[in-house]
PDB file of C-alpha atoms in Angstrom:
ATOM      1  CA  UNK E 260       0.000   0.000   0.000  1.00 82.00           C
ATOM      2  CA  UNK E 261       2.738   2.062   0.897  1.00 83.00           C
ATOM      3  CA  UNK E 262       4.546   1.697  -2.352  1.00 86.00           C
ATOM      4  CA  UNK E 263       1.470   2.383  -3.989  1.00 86.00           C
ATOM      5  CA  UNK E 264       1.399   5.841  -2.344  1.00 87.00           C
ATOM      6  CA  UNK E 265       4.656   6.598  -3.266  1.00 86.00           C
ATOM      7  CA  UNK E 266       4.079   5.413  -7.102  1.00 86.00           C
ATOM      8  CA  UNK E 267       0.761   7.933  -7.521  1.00 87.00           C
ATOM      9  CA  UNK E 268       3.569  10.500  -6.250  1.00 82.00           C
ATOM     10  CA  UNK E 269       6.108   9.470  -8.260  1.00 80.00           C
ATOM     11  CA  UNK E 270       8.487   9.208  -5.150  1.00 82.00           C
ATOM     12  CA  UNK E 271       9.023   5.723  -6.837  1.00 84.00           C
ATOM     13  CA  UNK E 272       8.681   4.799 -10.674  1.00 81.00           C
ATOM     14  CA  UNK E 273       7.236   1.165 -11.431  1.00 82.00           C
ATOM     15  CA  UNK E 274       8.978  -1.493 -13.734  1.00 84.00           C
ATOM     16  CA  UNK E 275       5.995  -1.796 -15.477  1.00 85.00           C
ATOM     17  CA  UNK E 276       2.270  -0.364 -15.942  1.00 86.00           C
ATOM     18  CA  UNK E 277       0.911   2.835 -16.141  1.00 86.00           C
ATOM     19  CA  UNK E 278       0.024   5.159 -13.104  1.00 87.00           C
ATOM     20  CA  UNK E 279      -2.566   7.905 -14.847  1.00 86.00           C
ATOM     21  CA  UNK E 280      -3.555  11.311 -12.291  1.00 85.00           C
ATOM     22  CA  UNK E 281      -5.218  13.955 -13.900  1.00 80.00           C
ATOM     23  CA  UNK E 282      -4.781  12.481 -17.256  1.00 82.00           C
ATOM     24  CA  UNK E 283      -0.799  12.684 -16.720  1.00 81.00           C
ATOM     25  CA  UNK E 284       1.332   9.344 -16.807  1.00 85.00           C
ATOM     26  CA  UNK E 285       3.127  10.043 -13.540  1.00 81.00           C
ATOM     27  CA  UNK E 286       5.032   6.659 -13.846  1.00 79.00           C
ATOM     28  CA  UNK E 287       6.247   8.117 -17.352  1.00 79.00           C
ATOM     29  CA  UNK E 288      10.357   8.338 -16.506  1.00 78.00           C
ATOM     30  CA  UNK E 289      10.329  11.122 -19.331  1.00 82.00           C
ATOM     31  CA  UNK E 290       8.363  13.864 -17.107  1.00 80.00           C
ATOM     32  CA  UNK E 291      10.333  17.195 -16.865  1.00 84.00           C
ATOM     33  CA  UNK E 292      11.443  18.701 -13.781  1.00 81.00           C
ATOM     34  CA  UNK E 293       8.542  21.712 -14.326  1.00 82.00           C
ATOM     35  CA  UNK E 294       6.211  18.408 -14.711  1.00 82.00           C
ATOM     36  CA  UNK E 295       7.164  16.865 -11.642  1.00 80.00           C
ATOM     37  CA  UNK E 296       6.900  19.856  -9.328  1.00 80.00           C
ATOM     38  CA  UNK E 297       3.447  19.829 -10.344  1.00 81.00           C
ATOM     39  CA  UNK E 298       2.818  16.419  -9.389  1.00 82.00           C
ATOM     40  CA  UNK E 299       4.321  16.991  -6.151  1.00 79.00           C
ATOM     41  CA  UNK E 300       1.924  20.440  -5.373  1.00 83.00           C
ATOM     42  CA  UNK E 301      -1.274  18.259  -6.705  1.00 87.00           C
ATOM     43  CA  UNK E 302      -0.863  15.282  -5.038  1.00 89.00           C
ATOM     44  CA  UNK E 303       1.238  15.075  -0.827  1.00 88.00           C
ATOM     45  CA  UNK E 304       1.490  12.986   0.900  1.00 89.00           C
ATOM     46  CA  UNK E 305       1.728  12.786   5.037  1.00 89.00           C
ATOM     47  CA  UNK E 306       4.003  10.181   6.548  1.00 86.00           C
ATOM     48  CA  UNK E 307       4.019   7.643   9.467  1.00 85.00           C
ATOM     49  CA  UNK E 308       6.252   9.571  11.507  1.00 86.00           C
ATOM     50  CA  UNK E 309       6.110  13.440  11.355  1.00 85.00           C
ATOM     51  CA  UNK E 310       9.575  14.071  12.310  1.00 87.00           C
ATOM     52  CA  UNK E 311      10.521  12.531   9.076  1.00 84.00           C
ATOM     53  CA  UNK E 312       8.945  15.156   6.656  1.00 84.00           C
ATOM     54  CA  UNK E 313       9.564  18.286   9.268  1.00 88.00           C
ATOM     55  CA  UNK E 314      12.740  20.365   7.771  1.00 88.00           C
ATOM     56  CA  UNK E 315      12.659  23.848   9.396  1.00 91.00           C
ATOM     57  CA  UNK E 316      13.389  24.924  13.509  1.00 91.00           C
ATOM     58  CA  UNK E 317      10.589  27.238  13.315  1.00 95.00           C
ATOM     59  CA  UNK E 318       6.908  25.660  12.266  1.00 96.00           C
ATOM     60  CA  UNK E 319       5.904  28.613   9.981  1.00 95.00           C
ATOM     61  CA  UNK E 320       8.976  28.217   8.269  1.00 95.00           C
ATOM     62  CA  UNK E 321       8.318  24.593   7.896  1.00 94.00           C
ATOM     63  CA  UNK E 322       5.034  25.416   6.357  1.00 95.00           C
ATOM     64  CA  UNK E 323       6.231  27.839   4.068  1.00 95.00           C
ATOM     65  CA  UNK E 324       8.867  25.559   2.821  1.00 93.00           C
ATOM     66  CA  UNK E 325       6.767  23.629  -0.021  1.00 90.00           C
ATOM     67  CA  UNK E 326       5.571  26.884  -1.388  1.00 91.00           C
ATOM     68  CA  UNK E 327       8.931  28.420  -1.398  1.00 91.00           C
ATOM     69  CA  UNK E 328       9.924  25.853  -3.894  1.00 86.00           C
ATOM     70  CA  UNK E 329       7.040  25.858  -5.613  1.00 85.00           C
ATOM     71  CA  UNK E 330       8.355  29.343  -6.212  1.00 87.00           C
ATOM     72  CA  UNK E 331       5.425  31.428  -4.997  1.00 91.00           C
ATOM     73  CA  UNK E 332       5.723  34.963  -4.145  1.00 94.00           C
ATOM     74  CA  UNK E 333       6.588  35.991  -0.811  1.00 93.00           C
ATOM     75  CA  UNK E 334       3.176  38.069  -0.111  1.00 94.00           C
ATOM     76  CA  UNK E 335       1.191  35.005  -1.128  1.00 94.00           C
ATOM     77  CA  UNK E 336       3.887  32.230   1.013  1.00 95.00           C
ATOM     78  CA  UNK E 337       2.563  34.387   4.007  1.00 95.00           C
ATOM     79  CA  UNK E 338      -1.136  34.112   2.997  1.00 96.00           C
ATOM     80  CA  UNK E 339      -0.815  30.675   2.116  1.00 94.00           C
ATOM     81  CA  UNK E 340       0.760  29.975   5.419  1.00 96.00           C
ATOM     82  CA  UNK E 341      -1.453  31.797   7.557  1.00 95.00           C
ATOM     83  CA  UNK E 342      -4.004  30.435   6.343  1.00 94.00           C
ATOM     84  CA  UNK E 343      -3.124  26.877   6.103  1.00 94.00           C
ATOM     85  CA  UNK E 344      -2.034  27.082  10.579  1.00 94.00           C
ATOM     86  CA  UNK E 345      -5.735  28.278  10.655  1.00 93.00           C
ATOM     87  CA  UNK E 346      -7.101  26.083   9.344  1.00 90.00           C
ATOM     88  CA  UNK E 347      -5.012  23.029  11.318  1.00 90.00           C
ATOM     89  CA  UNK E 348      -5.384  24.848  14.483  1.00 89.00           C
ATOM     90  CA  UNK E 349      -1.502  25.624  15.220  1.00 93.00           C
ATOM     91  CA  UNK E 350      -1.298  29.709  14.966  1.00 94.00           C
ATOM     92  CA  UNK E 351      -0.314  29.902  18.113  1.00 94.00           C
ATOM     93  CA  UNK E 352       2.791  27.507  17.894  1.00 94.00           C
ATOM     94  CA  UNK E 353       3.557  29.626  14.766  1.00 95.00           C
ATOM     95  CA  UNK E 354       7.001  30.845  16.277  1.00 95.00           C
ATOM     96  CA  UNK E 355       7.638  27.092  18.608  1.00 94.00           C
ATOM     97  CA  UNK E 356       9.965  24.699  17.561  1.00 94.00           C
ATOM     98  CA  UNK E 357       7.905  21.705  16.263  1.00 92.00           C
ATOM     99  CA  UNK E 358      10.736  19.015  17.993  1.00 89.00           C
ATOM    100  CA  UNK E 359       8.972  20.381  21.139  1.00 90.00           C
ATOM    101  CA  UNK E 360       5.389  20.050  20.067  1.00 91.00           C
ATOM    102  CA  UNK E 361       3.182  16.405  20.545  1.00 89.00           C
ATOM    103  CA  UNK E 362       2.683  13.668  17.760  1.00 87.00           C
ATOM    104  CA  UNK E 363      -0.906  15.028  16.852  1.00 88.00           C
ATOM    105  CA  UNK E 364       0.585  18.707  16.834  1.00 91.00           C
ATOM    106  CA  UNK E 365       3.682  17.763  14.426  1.00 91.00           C
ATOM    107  CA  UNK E 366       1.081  15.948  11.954  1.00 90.00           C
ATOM    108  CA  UNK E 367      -0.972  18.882  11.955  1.00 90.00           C
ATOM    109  CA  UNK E 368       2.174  20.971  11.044  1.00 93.00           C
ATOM    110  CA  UNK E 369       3.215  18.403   8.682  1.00 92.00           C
ATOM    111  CA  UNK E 370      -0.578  18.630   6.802  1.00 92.00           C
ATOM    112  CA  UNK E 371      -0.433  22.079   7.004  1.00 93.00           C
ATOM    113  CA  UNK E 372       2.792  22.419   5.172  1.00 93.00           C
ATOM    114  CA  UNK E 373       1.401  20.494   2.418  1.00 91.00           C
ATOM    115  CA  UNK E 374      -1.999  22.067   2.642  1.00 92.00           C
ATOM    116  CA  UNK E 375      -0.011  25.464   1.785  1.00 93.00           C
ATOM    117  CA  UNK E 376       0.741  24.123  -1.599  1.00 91.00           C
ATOM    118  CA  UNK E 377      -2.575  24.156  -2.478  1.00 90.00           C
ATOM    119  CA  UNK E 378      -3.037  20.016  -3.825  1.00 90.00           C
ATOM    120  CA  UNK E 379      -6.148  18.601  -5.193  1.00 91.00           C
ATOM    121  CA  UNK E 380      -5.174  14.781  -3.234  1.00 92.00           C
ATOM    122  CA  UNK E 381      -3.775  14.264   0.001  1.00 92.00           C
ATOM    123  CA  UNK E 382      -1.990  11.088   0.471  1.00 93.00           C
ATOM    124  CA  UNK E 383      -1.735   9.801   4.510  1.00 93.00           C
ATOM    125  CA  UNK E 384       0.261   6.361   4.696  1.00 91.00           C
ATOM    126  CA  UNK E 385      -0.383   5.398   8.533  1.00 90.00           C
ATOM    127  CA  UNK E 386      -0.368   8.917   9.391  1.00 88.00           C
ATOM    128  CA  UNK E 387      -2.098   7.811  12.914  1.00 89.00           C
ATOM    129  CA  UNK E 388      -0.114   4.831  13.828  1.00 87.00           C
ATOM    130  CA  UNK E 389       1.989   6.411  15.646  1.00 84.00           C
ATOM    131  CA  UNK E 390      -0.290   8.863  17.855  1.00 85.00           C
ATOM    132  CA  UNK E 391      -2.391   8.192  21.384  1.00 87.00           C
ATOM    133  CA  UNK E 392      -5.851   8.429  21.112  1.00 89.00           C
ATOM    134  CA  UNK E 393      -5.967  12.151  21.084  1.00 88.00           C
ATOM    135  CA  UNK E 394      -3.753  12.748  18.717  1.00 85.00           C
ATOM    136  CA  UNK E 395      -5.199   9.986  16.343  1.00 88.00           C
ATOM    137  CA  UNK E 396      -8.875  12.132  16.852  1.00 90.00           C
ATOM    138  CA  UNK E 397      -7.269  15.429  16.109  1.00 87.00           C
ATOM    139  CA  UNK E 398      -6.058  14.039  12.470  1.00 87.00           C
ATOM    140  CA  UNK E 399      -8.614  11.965  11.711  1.00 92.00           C
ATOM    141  CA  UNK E 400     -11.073  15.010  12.513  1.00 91.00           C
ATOM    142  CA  UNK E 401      -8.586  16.890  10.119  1.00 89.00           C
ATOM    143  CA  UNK E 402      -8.491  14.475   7.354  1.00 91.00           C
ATOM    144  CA  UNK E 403     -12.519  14.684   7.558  1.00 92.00           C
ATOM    145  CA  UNK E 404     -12.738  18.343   7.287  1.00 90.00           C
ATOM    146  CA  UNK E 405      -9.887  18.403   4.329  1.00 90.00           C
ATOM    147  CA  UNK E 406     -12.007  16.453   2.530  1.00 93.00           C
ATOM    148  CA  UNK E 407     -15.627  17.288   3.327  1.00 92.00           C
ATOM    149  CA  UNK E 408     -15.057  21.261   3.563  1.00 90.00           C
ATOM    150  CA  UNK E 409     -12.332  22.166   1.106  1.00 89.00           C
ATOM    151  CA  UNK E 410     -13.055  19.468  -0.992  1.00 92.00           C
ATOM    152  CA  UNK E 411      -9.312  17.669  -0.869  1.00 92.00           C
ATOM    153  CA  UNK E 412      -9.192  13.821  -2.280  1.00 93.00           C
ATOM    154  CA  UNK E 413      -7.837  11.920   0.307  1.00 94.00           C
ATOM    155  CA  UNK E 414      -6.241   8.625   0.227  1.00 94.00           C
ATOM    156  CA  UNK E 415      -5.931   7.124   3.697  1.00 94.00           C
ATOM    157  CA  UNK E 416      -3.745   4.364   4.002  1.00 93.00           C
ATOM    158  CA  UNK E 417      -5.040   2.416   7.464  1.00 92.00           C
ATOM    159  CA  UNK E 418      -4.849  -0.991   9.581  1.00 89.00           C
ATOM    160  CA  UNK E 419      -7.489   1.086  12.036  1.00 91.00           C
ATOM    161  CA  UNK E 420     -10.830  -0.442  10.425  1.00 91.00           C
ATOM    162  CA  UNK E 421     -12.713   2.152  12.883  1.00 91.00           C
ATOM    163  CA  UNK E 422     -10.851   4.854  10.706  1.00 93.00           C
ATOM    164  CA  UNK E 423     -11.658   3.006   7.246  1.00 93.00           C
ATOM    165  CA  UNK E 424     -15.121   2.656   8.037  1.00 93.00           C
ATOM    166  CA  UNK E 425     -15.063   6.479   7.892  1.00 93.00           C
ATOM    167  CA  UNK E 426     -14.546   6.860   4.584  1.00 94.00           C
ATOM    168  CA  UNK E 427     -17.133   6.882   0.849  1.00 95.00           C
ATOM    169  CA  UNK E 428     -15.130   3.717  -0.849  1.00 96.00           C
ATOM    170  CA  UNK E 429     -12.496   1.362   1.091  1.00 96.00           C
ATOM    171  CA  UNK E 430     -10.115  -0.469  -1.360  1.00 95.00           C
ATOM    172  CA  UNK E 431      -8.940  -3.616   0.793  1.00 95.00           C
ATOM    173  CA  UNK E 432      -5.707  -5.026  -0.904  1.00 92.00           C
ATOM    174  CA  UNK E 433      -3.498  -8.052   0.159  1.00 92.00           C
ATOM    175  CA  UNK E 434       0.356  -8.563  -1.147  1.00 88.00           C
ATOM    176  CA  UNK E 435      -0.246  -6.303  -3.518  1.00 84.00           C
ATOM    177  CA  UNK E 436      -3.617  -7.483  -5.157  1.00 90.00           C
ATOM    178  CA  UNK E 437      -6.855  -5.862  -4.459  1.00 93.00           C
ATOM    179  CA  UNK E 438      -9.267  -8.024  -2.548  1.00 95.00           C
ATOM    180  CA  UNK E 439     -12.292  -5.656  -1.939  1.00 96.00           C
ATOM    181  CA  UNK E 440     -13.701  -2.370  -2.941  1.00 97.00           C
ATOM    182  CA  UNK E 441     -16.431  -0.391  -2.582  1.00 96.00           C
ATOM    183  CA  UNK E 442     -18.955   1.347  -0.054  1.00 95.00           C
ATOM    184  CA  UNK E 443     -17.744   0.714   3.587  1.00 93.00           C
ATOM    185  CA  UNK E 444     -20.616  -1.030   5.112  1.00 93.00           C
ATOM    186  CA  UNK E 445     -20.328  -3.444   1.965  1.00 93.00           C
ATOM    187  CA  UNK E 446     -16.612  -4.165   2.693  1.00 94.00           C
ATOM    188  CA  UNK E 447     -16.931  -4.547   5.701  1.00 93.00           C
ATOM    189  CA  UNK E 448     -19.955  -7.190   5.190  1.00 93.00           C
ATOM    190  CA  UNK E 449     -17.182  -9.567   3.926  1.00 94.00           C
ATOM    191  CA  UNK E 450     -16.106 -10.335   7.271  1.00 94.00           C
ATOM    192  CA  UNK E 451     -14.908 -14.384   6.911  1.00 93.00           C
ATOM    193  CA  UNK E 452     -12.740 -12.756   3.672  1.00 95.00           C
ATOM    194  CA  UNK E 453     -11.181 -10.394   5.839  1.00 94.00           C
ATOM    195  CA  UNK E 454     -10.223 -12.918   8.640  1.00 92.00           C
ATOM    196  CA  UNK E 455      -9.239 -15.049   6.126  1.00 93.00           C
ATOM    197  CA  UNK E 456      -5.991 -12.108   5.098  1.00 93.00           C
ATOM    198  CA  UNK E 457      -5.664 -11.228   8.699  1.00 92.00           C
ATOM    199  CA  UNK E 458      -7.355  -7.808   8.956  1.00 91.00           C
ATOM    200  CA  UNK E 459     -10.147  -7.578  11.556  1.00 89.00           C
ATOM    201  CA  UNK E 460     -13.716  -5.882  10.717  1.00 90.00           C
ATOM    202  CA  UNK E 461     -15.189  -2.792  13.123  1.00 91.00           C
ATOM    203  CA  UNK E 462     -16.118  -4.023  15.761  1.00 91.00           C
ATOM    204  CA  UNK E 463     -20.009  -3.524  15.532  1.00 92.00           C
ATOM    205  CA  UNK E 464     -20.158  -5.180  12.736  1.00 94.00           C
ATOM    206  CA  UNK E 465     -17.821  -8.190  14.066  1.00 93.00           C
ATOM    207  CA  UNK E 466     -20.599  -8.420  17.125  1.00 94.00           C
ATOM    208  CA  UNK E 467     -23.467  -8.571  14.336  1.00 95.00           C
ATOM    209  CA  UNK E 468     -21.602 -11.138  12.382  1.00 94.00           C
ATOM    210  CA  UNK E 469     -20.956 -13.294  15.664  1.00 94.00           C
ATOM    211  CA  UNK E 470     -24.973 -13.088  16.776  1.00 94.00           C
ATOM    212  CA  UNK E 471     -25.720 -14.191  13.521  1.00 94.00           C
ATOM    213  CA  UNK E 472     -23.292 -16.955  13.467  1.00 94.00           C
ATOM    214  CA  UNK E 473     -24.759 -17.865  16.520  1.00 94.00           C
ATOM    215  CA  UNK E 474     -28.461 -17.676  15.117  1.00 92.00           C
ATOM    216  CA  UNK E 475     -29.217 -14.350  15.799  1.00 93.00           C
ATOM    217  CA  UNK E 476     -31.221 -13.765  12.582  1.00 92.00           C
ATOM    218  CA  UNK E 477     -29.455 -10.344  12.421  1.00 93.00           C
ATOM    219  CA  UNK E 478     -27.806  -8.750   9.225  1.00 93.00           C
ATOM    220  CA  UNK E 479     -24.019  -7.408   9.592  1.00 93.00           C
ATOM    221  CA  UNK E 480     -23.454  -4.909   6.743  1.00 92.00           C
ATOM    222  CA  UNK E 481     -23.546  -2.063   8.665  1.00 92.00           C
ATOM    223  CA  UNK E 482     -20.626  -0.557  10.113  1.00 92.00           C
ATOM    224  CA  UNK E 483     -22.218   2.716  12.076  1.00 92.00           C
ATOM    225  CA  UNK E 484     -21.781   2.175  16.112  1.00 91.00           C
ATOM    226  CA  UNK E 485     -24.754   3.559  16.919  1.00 93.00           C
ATOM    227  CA  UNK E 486     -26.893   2.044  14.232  1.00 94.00           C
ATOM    228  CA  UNK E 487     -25.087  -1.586  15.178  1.00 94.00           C
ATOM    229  CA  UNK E 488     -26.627  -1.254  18.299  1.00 94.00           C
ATOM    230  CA  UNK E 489     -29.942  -0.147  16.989  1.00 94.00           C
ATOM    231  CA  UNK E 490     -29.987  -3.508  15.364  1.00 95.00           C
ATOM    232  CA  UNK E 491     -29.592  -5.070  18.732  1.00 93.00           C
ATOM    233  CA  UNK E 492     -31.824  -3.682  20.345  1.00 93.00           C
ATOM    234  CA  UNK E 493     -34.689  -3.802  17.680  1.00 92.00           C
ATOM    235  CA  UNK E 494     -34.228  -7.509  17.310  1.00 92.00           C
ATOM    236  CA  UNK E 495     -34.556  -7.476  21.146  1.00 88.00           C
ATOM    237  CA  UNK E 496     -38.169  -5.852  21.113  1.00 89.00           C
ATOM    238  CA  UNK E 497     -38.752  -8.055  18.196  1.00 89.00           C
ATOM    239  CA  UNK E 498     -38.435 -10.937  20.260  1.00 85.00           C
ATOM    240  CA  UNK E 499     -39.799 -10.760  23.484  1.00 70.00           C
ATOM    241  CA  UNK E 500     -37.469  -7.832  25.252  1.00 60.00           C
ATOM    242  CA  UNK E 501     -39.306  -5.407  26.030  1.00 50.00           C
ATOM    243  CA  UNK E 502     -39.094  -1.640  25.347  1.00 49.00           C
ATOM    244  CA  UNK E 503     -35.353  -1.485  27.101  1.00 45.00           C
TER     245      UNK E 503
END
């Protein structure tokens, strides 16, 4: 999956196929320098572990680094990077060092450094993984509003099936072959096919699928936490449970 990320970017180049974004051939090892810039501002990508994409002493600075190269003009860098620590919350660590900030904070600085560059996709490989709960909230809650407010494709590269379940399509892909796609609660569905590759299913759904294994005539394509449980409980006052 991760390779696959870095392919779309052209971090890597394949020994065979065709990569197509935006009708270019981003795998094509002909692109020009001016045609791979503009790969790079269209499509970033948000790593693991912030500290590896963080370049500057001074978080503003790292955020205006992208644009810099991108060679925008210094009125519009400021804009750009104004706006972009608005948006992620982080104005007022604008002048901190970001080794001294938490793992939620430095993702936030890392997005917002790409977010300055203005790209149409945003590309997180296991940009959680590495944060506690609150830190995991804070980007996932970020990665939602990219996408739903400013309109940002996002790829989100995930074990976390409580994060995948969040999003329109989940592609589910095994050494390097796809296994499922399509709408979550129709992935998710396919619960024997995802023990089978060693991925589990959210966790709702995996109760749904055990009660009906069980012969709980209950379905299991539904992956919401709250409407799990409404499931539950209707089949409960369906069957003799009273109105609890």
């Amino acid at each position: 999956k991760s390779t696959l990320a870095k392919l779309i970017n052209s971090i890597l180049l394949p020994d065979e196929g065709k990569i197509i974004v935006g009708g270019t051939e981003v795998t094509d090892p002909d692109l020009s320098e001016e045609e791979l810039t503009e790969l790079h501002r269209r499509v970033g990508m948000v790593f693991q572990n912030p500290d590896n994409q963080l370049v500057a002493t001074v978080v503003e600075e790292d955020i205006a680094f992208g644009p810099e190269n991108l060679g925008v003009p210094s009125k519009e860098i400021r804009a750009r990077v104004d706006r972009a620590m608005e948006v992620m919350g982080i104005t007022e660590y604008a002048r901190h060092s970001p080794s001294k900030l938490s793992g939620g904070q430095k993702q936030r600085v890392a997005i917002a450094g790409l977010l300055a560059m203005q790209p149409e996709c945003m590309i997180f490989d296991e940009a959680t993984a590495m944060l506690d709960p609150q830190g995991r909230k804070e980007v996932m809650d970020t990665i939602l509003r990219l996408n739903k407010e400013f309109g940002i494709t996002v790829l989100h590269i995930t074990h976390n099936m409580e994060e995948a379940a969040m999003a329109d399509r989940v592609i589910v892909m095994n050494e390097g072959q796809l296994v499922l796609d399509g709408e979550p609660d129709a992935v998710f569905s396919h619960v024997e096919t995802m023990q089978q590759i060693g991925l589990d299913v959210v966790q709702g759904t995996e109760l749904l699928y055990e009660l009906h294994e069980n012969g709980v005539n209950v379905r299991y394509d539904e992956t919401n936490p709250l409407e799990c449980a409404q499931i539950i409980a209707e089949y409960y006052r369906a069957h003799g449970g009273g109105k609890k």
